[in-house]
Every structure is written in C-alpha cells, then in structure tokens.
C-alpha cells in the first residue's frame, strides 16, 4: 500500500512538472511569434505617429499666441494620444523581447527606491515600506525594476479613489520575497483566471501586458510571481527571487 501511495505521489509530481514545462514552452512560442509581429508593427506604426507629432508641433509654433483655445486643446489631445500609442507599442516590444539577464548582486531596498523614483503616487495614495536592508539578490537590476514597476502601477490603478500601497521584502530560505499590496476592491474570479495572460484586460486602455511582462521578466531571473493572500480587501502580489546566482 505504501509503495503504491509513493508511486502515485511521484506520478502526480511528475505530471505537474511536465504540465508546467509545457506551459512554459507554449509561452516562449507565443513570445517568439509576438516578437516578430511587434517588430514589424512598431516600425510601420511609429513612422506615422512621428509625422503626426511633428505636424502638431509645427501648427502650435505657427499659430503661437493667436491660437484659438479649442485649437490648442485639439493639438494637446493629438500629442497626448500619440504619446499613449507609443507607450502601447513600447509595452508590446518590452513583453516580446525579454533579453537574457545581466546578473549582479543588487540590494532590494535600493532597487525598490529606484523603482519608486520613476513613479508618481497620485493624491490619496499612501505608501508604507518594510524592506530589510540586508537583502541582496543575484538579478538583472533593470529587468527586475521594470517588473516591480509594472506590478506597482497595477496596484495604484486599482485604487482610483485612493488607498494604501504596501511594499515589503523578506527572506524565505534561499529566496527573497517582495510583496506589493493594495487596498483596492480586489480581484474577481474571472480576472484571477486570466491574471497573467497577455492581451487580456478589463481596462479601457492598454493591451493587458503589464502583469504578463512582469511575469516574463521575473521568470527570466529564475524567480516566480504569484497572487498572494491579502489580510484585507485588495490584492497582494508576491515576487520570489533567488538570493544567489544559480
């Protein structure tokens, strides 16, 4: 009986490993196809966007102080939408072209500080930080910072009426865990099922690549990202990184 139970357990574990490997291979295949598509589209789309931006700048300069307020507002809308379209293209390229990591020993508290320096907290968002200054991970600093920024932006966007952003980092065996938590409305069952899937989003703007890109970047470090359990209403993401080079 005990031999059968042990055999069943090993078969179950092996099946789970094979399934995980197959899912990773499928993700890499999708990334390869998406990378080819994104490269071609980026060139074709950015050229007309650049022309639109240049034309708007010329109109603004020519009209100068005599510009009608409605015309000025229209030009501002054009510039803003061109910027938004370029950002979407950049997100697509970042997701599709994850490069091999350039590993170095990085202090987690300094990494989080660098990430936060590039973000602007909206009014009504309070932040608490609990970061062990002794935590050092063997990671690509830029890639990991971008992953943290994507998850943090997602947490901020989940609190349009304000709330609390909680950042913490702690040691767990040979790994380092970085937790990013918000006090927003939480996630629905449908959104959890497709949480890290690319091109799936409930937001009116964007491509739904923020969390997908974060996962790709974290896994590129030999780490993992998952939805944790929040003690209060909201969402908690846990990013697990290797403490040493593997």
PDB file of C-alpha atoms in Angstrom:
ATOM      1  CA  UNK A   1       0.000   0.000   0.000  1.00  0.00           C
ATOM      2  CA  UNK A   2       2.735   2.459   0.983  1.00  0.00           C
ATOM      3  CA  UNK A   3       4.625   1.654  -2.227  1.00  0.00           C
ATOM      4  CA  UNK A   4       1.509   2.397  -4.281  1.00  0.00           C
ATOM      5  CA  UNK A   5       0.963   5.689  -2.472  1.00  0.00           C
ATOM      6  CA  UNK A   6       4.572   6.657  -3.074  1.00  0.00           C
ATOM      7  CA  UNK A   7       4.294   5.757  -6.762  1.00  0.00           C
ATOM      8  CA  UNK A   8       1.080   7.738  -7.135  1.00  0.00           C
ATOM      9  CA  UNK A   9       2.683  10.739  -5.469  1.00  0.00           C
ATOM     10  CA  UNK A  10       5.699  10.598  -7.788  1.00  0.00           C
ATOM     11  CA  UNK A  11       3.450  10.257 -10.844  1.00  0.00           C
ATOM     12  CA  UNK A  12       1.389  13.250  -9.697  1.00  0.00           C
ATOM     13  CA  UNK A  13       4.507  15.350  -9.100  1.00  0.00           C
ATOM     14  CA  UNK A  14       5.988  14.354 -12.459  1.00  0.00           C
ATOM     15  CA  UNK A  15       2.735  15.160 -14.255  1.00  0.00           C
ATOM     16  CA  UNK A  16       2.655  18.605 -12.650  1.00  0.00           C
ATOM     17  CA  UNK A  17       6.276  19.225 -13.689  1.00  0.00           C
ATOM     18  CA  UNK A  18       5.555  18.198 -17.281  1.00  0.00           C
ATOM     19  CA  UNK A  19       2.487  20.415 -17.404  1.00  0.00           C
ATOM     20  CA  UNK A  20       4.468  23.363 -16.077  1.00  0.00           C
ATOM     21  CA  UNK A  21       7.229  22.752 -18.636  1.00  0.00           C
ATOM     22  CA  UNK A  22       4.705  22.515 -21.464  1.00  0.00           C
ATOM     23  CA  UNK A  23       3.057  25.778 -20.412  1.00  0.00           C
ATOM     24  CA  UNK A  24       6.453  27.495 -20.320  1.00  0.00           C
ATOM     25  CA  UNK A  25       7.271  26.211 -23.830  1.00  0.00           C
ATOM     26  CA  UNK A  26       3.947  27.462 -25.153  1.00  0.00           C
ATOM     27  CA  UNK A  27       4.584  30.884 -23.610  1.00  0.00           C
ATOM     28  CA  UNK A  28       8.018  31.036 -25.258  1.00  0.00           C
ATOM     29  CA  UNK A  29       6.499  30.096 -28.638  1.00  0.00           C
ATOM     30  CA  UNK A  30       3.881  32.826 -28.271  1.00  0.00           C
ATOM     31  CA  UNK A  31       6.611  35.297 -27.318  1.00  0.00           C
ATOM     32  CA  UNK A  32       8.628  34.414 -30.428  1.00  0.00           C
ATOM     33  CA  UNK A  33       5.647  34.954 -32.736  1.00  0.00           C
ATOM     34  CA  UNK A  34       4.626  38.113 -30.901  1.00  0.00           C
ATOM     35  CA  UNK A  35       8.178  39.437 -31.090  1.00  0.00           C
ATOM     36  CA  UNK A  36       8.267  39.102 -34.881  1.00  0.00           C
ATOM     37  CA  UNK A  37       4.854  40.737 -35.183  1.00  0.00           C
ATOM     38  CA  UNK A  38       5.704  43.543 -32.767  1.00  0.00           C
ATOM     39  CA  UNK A  39       8.971  44.392 -34.518  1.00  0.00           C
ATOM     40  CA  UNK A  40       7.250  44.863 -37.868  1.00  0.00           C
ATOM     41  CA  UNK A  41       4.275  46.741 -36.483  1.00  0.00           C
ATOM     42  CA  UNK A  42       6.387  49.090 -34.359  1.00  0.00           C
ATOM     43  CA  UNK A  43       8.230  50.414 -37.405  1.00  0.00           C
ATOM     44  CA  UNK A  44       5.089  50.736 -39.504  1.00  0.00           C
ATOM     45  CA  UNK A  45       3.073  52.489 -36.799  1.00  0.00           C
ATOM     46  CA  UNK A  46       5.724  54.729 -35.259  1.00  0.00           C
ATOM     47  CA  UNK A  47       6.544  56.433 -38.548  1.00  0.00           C
ATOM     48  CA  UNK A  48       3.042  57.951 -38.978  1.00  0.00           C
ATOM     49  CA  UNK A  49       2.906  58.706 -35.256  1.00  0.00           C
ATOM     50  CA  UNK A  50       6.139  60.682 -35.542  1.00  0.00           C
ATOM     51  CA  UNK A  51       4.701  62.581 -38.519  1.00  0.00           C
ATOM     52  CA  UNK A  52       1.573  63.434 -36.519  1.00  0.00           C
ATOM     53  CA  UNK A  53       3.665  64.661 -33.595  1.00  0.00           C
ATOM     54  CA  UNK A  54       5.809  66.818 -35.882  1.00  0.00           C
ATOM     55  CA  UNK A  55       2.759  68.264 -37.635  1.00  0.00           C
ATOM     56  CA  UNK A  56       1.139  69.146 -34.291  1.00  0.00           C
ATOM     57  CA  UNK A  57       4.338  70.856 -33.116  1.00  0.00           C
ATOM     58  CA  UNK A  58       4.568  72.893 -36.336  1.00  0.00           C
ATOM     59  CA  UNK A  59       0.943  74.022 -36.027  1.00  0.00           C
ATOM     60  CA  UNK A  60       1.487  75.055 -32.428  1.00  0.00           C
ATOM     61  CA  UNK A  61       4.595  77.053 -33.345  1.00  0.00           C
ATOM     62  CA  UNK A  62       2.981  78.735 -36.368  1.00  0.00           C
ATOM     63  CA  UNK A  63      -0.207  79.729 -34.546  1.00  0.00           C
ATOM     64  CA  UNK A  64       1.659  80.948 -31.464  1.00  0.00           C
ATOM     65  CA  UNK A  65      -0.213  83.422 -29.269  1.00  0.00           C
ATOM     66  CA  UNK A  66      -3.057  83.812 -31.760  1.00  0.00           C
ATOM     67  CA  UNK A  67      -4.146  80.209 -31.311  1.00  0.00           C
ATOM     68  CA  UNK A  68      -7.832  79.643 -30.629  1.00  0.00           C
ATOM     69  CA  UNK A  69      -8.311  77.834 -27.258  1.00  0.00           C
ATOM     70  CA  UNK A  70     -10.221  74.996 -28.934  1.00  0.00           C
ATOM     71  CA  UNK A  71      -7.430  74.551 -31.464  1.00  0.00           C
ATOM     72  CA  UNK A  72      -4.876  74.465 -28.654  1.00  0.00           C
ATOM     73  CA  UNK A  73      -6.920  71.837 -26.840  1.00  0.00           C
ATOM     74  CA  UNK A  74      -7.200  69.756 -30.019  1.00  0.00           C
ATOM     75  CA  UNK A  75      -3.427  69.864 -30.532  1.00  0.00           C
ATOM     76  CA  UNK A  76      -2.884  68.828 -26.910  1.00  0.00           C
ATOM     77  CA  UNK A  77      -5.192  65.845 -27.451  1.00  0.00           C
ATOM     78  CA  UNK A  78      -3.220  64.834 -30.548  1.00  0.00           C
ATOM     79  CA  UNK A  79       0.096  64.955 -28.670  1.00  0.00           C
ATOM     80  CA  UNK A  80      -1.352  63.013 -25.724  1.00  0.00           C
ATOM     81  CA  UNK A  81      -2.840  60.281 -27.928  1.00  0.00           C
ATOM     82  CA  UNK A  82       0.390  59.949 -29.917  1.00  0.00           C
ATOM     83  CA  UNK A  83       2.275  59.511 -26.634  1.00  0.00           C
ATOM     84  CA  UNK A  84      -0.234  56.887 -25.471  1.00  0.00           C
ATOM     85  CA  UNK A  85       0.054  54.951 -28.748  1.00  0.00           C
ATOM     86  CA  UNK A  86       3.854  54.975 -28.471  1.00  0.00           C
ATOM     87  CA  UNK A  87       3.625  53.707 -24.894  1.00  0.00           C
ATOM     88  CA  UNK A  88       1.458  50.773 -26.007  1.00  0.00           C
ATOM     89  CA  UNK A  89       3.984  49.896 -28.713  1.00  0.00           C
ATOM     90  CA  UNK A  90       6.806  50.063 -26.158  1.00  0.00           C
ATOM     91  CA  UNK A  91       4.877  47.762 -23.806  1.00  0.00           C
ATOM     92  CA  UNK A  92       4.392  45.275 -26.631  1.00  0.00           C
ATOM     93  CA  UNK A  93       8.086  45.311 -27.551  1.00  0.00           C
ATOM     94  CA  UNK A  94       9.171  45.007 -23.910  1.00  0.00           C
ATOM     95  CA  UNK A  95       6.944  41.961 -23.487  1.00  0.00           C
ATOM     96  CA  UNK A  96       8.020  40.251 -26.691  1.00  0.00           C
ATOM     97  CA  UNK A  97      11.764  40.878 -26.433  1.00  0.00           C
ATOM     98  CA  UNK A  98      12.921  39.811 -22.992  1.00  0.00           C
ATOM     99  CA  UNK A  99      16.718  39.524 -23.192  1.00  0.00           C
ATOM    100  CA  UNK A 100      18.917  37.184 -21.133  1.00  0.00           C
ATOM    101  CA  UNK A 101      19.546  38.735 -17.697  1.00  0.00           C
ATOM    102  CA  UNK A 102      22.785  40.533 -16.862  1.00  0.00           C
ATOM    103  CA  UNK A 103      23.041  39.320 -13.268  1.00  0.00           C
ATOM    104  CA  UNK A 104      24.648  41.258 -10.469  1.00  0.00           C
ATOM    105  CA  UNK A 105      24.246  41.444  -6.704  1.00  0.00           C
ATOM    106  CA  UNK A 106      21.516  44.010  -6.054  1.00  0.00           C
ATOM    107  CA  UNK A 107      20.251  45.381  -2.750  1.00  0.00           C
ATOM    108  CA  UNK A 108      16.477  45.050  -2.716  1.00  0.00           C
ATOM    109  CA  UNK A 109      15.811  48.275  -0.790  1.00  0.00           C
ATOM    110  CA  UNK A 110      17.868  50.285  -3.310  1.00  0.00           C
ATOM    111  CA  UNK A 111      16.097  48.543  -6.185  1.00  0.00           C
ATOM    112  CA  UNK A 112      12.672  49.460  -4.782  1.00  0.00           C
ATOM    113  CA  UNK A 113      13.814  53.065  -4.185  1.00  0.00           C
ATOM    114  CA  UNK A 114      14.950  53.327  -7.813  1.00  0.00           C
ATOM    115  CA  UNK A 115      11.634  51.920  -8.995  1.00  0.00           C
ATOM    116  CA  UNK A 116       9.616  54.354  -6.877  1.00  0.00           C
ATOM    117  CA  UNK A 117      11.688  57.310  -8.095  1.00  0.00           C
ATOM    118  CA  UNK A 118      10.249  56.762 -11.580  1.00  0.00           C
ATOM    119  CA  UNK A 119       6.662  56.602 -10.328  1.00  0.00           C
ATOM    120  CA  UNK A 120       4.449  59.406  -9.138  1.00  0.00           C
ATOM    121  CA  UNK A 121       1.918  58.489  -6.479  1.00  0.00           C
ATOM    122  CA  UNK A 122      -1.473  60.084  -7.176  1.00  0.00           C
ATOM    123  CA  UNK A 123      -3.168  62.145  -4.462  1.00  0.00           C
ATOM    124  CA  UNK A 124      -4.921  59.933  -1.946  1.00  0.00           C
ATOM    125  CA  UNK A 125      -2.427  57.072  -2.183  1.00  0.00           C
ATOM    126  CA  UNK A 126      -0.416  56.459   0.973  1.00  0.00           C
ATOM    127  CA  UNK A 127       2.601  54.180   0.951  1.00  0.00           C
ATOM    128  CA  UNK A 128       4.182  52.034   3.635  1.00  0.00           C
ATOM    129  CA  UNK A 129       7.534  50.276   3.192  1.00  0.00           C
ATOM    130  CA  UNK A 130       9.012  47.408   5.177  1.00  0.00           C
ATOM    131  CA  UNK A 131      12.246  46.441   3.445  1.00  0.00           C
ATOM    132  CA  UNK A 132      15.086  44.558   5.067  1.00  0.00           C
ATOM    133  CA  UNK A 133      18.271  46.491   4.098  1.00  0.00           C
ATOM    134  CA  UNK A 134      20.348  43.308   4.226  1.00  0.00           C
ATOM    135  CA  UNK A 135      18.520  41.561   1.376  1.00  0.00           C
ATOM    136  CA  UNK A 136      20.666  41.069  -1.743  1.00  0.00           C
ATOM    137  CA  UNK A 137      19.560  39.150  -4.843  1.00  0.00           C
ATOM    138  CA  UNK A 138      21.502  37.966  -7.894  1.00  0.00           C
ATOM    139  CA  UNK A 139      19.362  39.539 -10.623  1.00  0.00           C
ATOM    140  CA  UNK A 140      19.283  41.867 -13.593  1.00  0.00           C
ATOM    141  CA  UNK A 141      18.558  45.188 -11.877  1.00  0.00           C
ATOM    142  CA  UNK A 142      16.845  46.887 -14.810  1.00  0.00           C
ATOM    143  CA  UNK A 143      14.612  43.945 -15.698  1.00  0.00           C
ATOM    144  CA  UNK A 144      13.574  43.387 -12.101  1.00  0.00           C
ATOM    145  CA  UNK A 145      12.939  47.094 -11.549  1.00  0.00           C
ATOM    146  CA  UNK A 146      10.678  47.133 -14.623  1.00  0.00           C
ATOM    147  CA  UNK A 147       8.791  44.099 -13.306  1.00  0.00           C
ATOM    148  CA  UNK A 148       8.281  45.749  -9.918  1.00  0.00           C
ATOM    149  CA  UNK A 149       7.133  48.958 -11.616  1.00  0.00           C
ATOM    150  CA  UNK A 150       4.529  47.095 -13.667  1.00  0.00           C
ATOM    151  CA  UNK A 151       3.069  45.398 -10.599  1.00  0.00           C
ATOM    152  CA  UNK A 152       3.185  48.616  -8.568  1.00  0.00           C
ATOM    153  CA  UNK A 153       1.420  50.586 -11.312  1.00  0.00           C
ATOM    154  CA  UNK A 154      -1.219  47.881 -11.438  1.00  0.00           C
ATOM    155  CA  UNK A 155      -1.740  48.256  -7.670  1.00  0.00           C
ATOM    156  CA  UNK A 156      -2.009  52.051  -7.950  1.00  0.00           C
ATOM    157  CA  UNK A 157      -4.535  51.812 -10.799  1.00  0.00           C
ATOM    158  CA  UNK A 158      -6.637  49.506  -8.629  1.00  0.00           C
ATOM    159  CA  UNK A 159      -7.172  52.412  -6.194  1.00  0.00           C
ATOM    160  CA  UNK A 160      -8.559  55.333  -8.253  1.00  0.00           C
ATOM    161  CA  UNK A 161     -10.326  56.729  -5.183  1.00  0.00           C
ATOM    162  CA  UNK A 162      -7.224  56.426  -3.010  1.00  0.00           C
ATOM    163  CA  UNK A 163      -5.919  53.812  -0.636  1.00  0.00           C
ATOM    164  CA  UNK A 164      -2.746  52.322   0.773  1.00  0.00           C
ATOM    165  CA  UNK A 165       0.159  50.856  -1.166  1.00  0.00           C
ATOM    166  CA  UNK A 166       2.227  48.430   0.909  1.00  0.00           C
ATOM    167  CA  UNK A 167       5.691  47.284  -0.119  1.00  0.00           C
ATOM    168  CA  UNK A 168       7.623  44.697   1.859  1.00  0.00           C
ATOM    169  CA  UNK A 169      10.581  42.390   1.349  1.00  0.00           C
ATOM    170  CA  UNK A 170      11.723  39.492   3.471  1.00  0.00           C
ATOM    171  CA  UNK A 171      13.883  36.393   3.357  1.00  0.00           C
ATOM    172  CA  UNK A 172      12.364  32.948   2.844  1.00  0.00           C
ATOM    173  CA  UNK A 173      15.027  30.268   2.860  1.00  0.00           C
ATOM    174  CA  UNK A 174      17.309  30.733  -0.142  1.00  0.00           C
ATOM    175  CA  UNK A 175      14.849  33.135  -1.754  1.00  0.00           C
ATOM    176  CA  UNK A 176      13.815  36.752  -1.305  1.00  0.00           C
ATOM    177  CA  UNK A 177      10.139  37.637  -1.450  1.00  0.00           C
ATOM    178  CA  UNK A 178       8.952  41.113  -2.452  1.00  0.00           C
ATOM    179  CA  UNK A 179       5.271  41.732  -1.696  1.00  0.00           C
ATOM    180  CA  UNK A 180       3.235  44.502  -3.334  1.00  0.00           C
ATOM    181  CA  UNK A 181      -0.198  45.018  -1.831  1.00  0.00           C
ATOM    182  CA  UNK A 182      -3.078  47.420  -2.443  1.00  0.00           C
ATOM    183  CA  UNK A 183      -6.346  48.178  -0.665  1.00  0.00           C
ATOM    184  CA  UNK A 184      -8.466  48.311  -3.802  1.00  0.00           C
ATOM    185  CA  UNK A 185     -11.662  46.348  -4.464  1.00  0.00           C
ATOM    186  CA  UNK A 186      -9.799  43.088  -5.022  1.00  0.00           C
ATOM    187  CA  UNK A 187      -9.947  40.734  -7.987  1.00  0.00           C
ATOM    188  CA  UNK A 188     -12.912  38.926  -9.485  1.00  0.00           C
ATOM    189  CA  UNK A 189     -12.808  35.194 -10.172  1.00  0.00           C
ATOM    190  CA  UNK A 190     -12.658  35.813 -13.929  1.00  0.00           C
ATOM    191  CA  UNK A 191      -9.787  38.287 -13.633  1.00  0.00           C
ATOM    192  CA  UNK A 192      -7.793  35.872 -11.451  1.00  0.00           C
ATOM    193  CA  UNK A 193      -8.154  33.117 -14.063  1.00  0.00           C
ATOM    194  CA  UNK A 194      -6.555  35.313 -16.761  1.00  0.00           C
ATOM    195  CA  UNK A 195      -4.351  37.392 -14.493  1.00  0.00           C
ATOM    196  CA  UNK A 196      -1.024  36.865 -16.271  1.00  0.00           C
ATOM    197  CA  UNK A 197      -2.362  36.217 -19.769  1.00  0.00           C
ATOM    198  CA  UNK A 198      -1.198  38.711 -22.420  1.00  0.00           C
ATOM    199  CA  UNK A 199      -3.725  40.802 -24.338  1.00  0.00           C
ATOM    200  CA  UNK A 200      -6.430  40.166 -21.713  1.00  0.00           C
ATOM    201  CA  UNK A 201      -7.514  43.213 -19.716  1.00  0.00           C
ATOM    202  CA  UNK A 202     -10.600  44.804 -18.202  1.00  0.00           C
ATOM    203  CA  UNK A 203      -9.134  48.294 -18.584  1.00  0.00           C
ATOM    204  CA  UNK A 204     -10.456  50.558 -21.360  1.00  0.00           C
ATOM    205  CA  UNK A 205      -6.911  51.490 -22.456  1.00  0.00           C
ATOM    206  CA  UNK A 206      -3.793  49.372 -22.892  1.00  0.00           C
ATOM    207  CA  UNK A 207      -3.076  45.835 -24.009  1.00  0.00           C
ATOM    208  CA  UNK A 208      -3.079  43.990 -20.707  1.00  0.00           C
ATOM    209  CA  UNK A 209       0.666  43.391 -20.865  1.00  0.00           C
ATOM    210  CA  UNK A 210       1.752  44.847 -17.528  1.00  0.00           C
ATOM    211  CA  UNK A 211       1.479  41.714 -15.397  1.00  0.00           C
ATOM    212  CA  UNK A 212       2.375  39.440 -18.330  1.00  0.00           C
ATOM    213  CA  UNK A 213       5.597  41.370 -18.867  1.00  0.00           C
ATOM    214  CA  UNK A 214       6.298  41.328 -15.136  1.00  0.00           C
ATOM    215  CA  UNK A 215       5.989  37.543 -15.091  1.00  0.00           C
ATOM    216  CA  UNK A 216       8.273  37.155 -18.110  1.00  0.00           C
ATOM    217  CA  UNK A 217      10.916  39.406 -16.533  1.00  0.00           C
ATOM    218  CA  UNK A 218      10.724  37.727 -13.117  1.00  0.00           C
ATOM    219  CA  UNK A 219      10.917  34.224 -14.598  1.00  0.00           C
ATOM    220  CA  UNK A 220      13.924  35.418 -16.590  1.00  0.00           C
ATOM    221  CA  UNK A 221      15.708  35.872 -13.240  1.00  0.00           C
ATOM    222  CA  UNK A 222      14.844  32.316 -12.205  1.00  0.00           C
ATOM    223  CA  UNK A 223      12.069  33.666  -9.983  1.00  0.00           C
ATOM    224  CA  UNK A 224       8.306  33.416  -9.765  1.00  0.00           C
ATOM    225  CA  UNK A 225       5.369  35.768  -9.304  1.00  0.00           C
ATOM    226  CA  UNK A 226       2.020  34.795  -7.888  1.00  0.00           C
ATOM    227  CA  UNK A 227      -1.111  36.209  -6.362  1.00  0.00           C
ATOM    228  CA  UNK A 228      -0.792  36.004  -2.601  1.00  0.00           C
ATOM    229  CA  UNK A 229      -3.368  36.200   0.164  1.00  0.00           C
ATOM    230  CA  UNK A 230      -4.173  39.695   1.384  1.00  0.00           C
ATOM    231  CA  UNK A 231      -5.236  40.083   5.035  1.00  0.00           C
ATOM    232  CA  UNK A 232      -7.658  42.823   3.971  1.00  0.00           C
ATOM    233  CA  UNK A 233      -9.628  43.664   0.865  1.00  0.00           C
ATOM    234  CA  UNK A 234      -7.398  44.264  -2.111  1.00  0.00           C
ATOM    235  CA  UNK A 235      -4.720  42.303  -3.961  1.00  0.00           C
ATOM    236  CA  UNK A 236      -1.272  41.102  -2.922  1.00  0.00           C
ATOM    237  CA  UNK A 237       1.397  40.012  -5.394  1.00  0.00           C
ATOM    238  CA  UNK A 238       4.464  38.126  -4.239  1.00  0.00           C
ATOM    239  CA  UNK A 239       7.647  38.140  -6.322  1.00  0.00           C
ATOM    240  CA  UNK A 240      10.158  35.469  -5.354  1.00  0.00           C
ATOM    241  CA  UNK A 241      13.784  35.980  -6.426  1.00  0.00           C
ATOM    242  CA  UNK A 242      16.944  33.879  -5.997  1.00  0.00           C
ATOM    243  CA  UNK A 243      19.318  35.150  -3.329  1.00  0.00           C
ATOM    244  CA  UNK A 244      22.395  33.728  -5.111  1.00  0.00           C
ATOM    245  CA  UNK A 245      23.443  33.025  -8.651  1.00  0.00           C
ATOM    246  CA  UNK A 246      22.171  29.708  -9.946  1.00  0.00           C
TER     247      UNK A 246
END
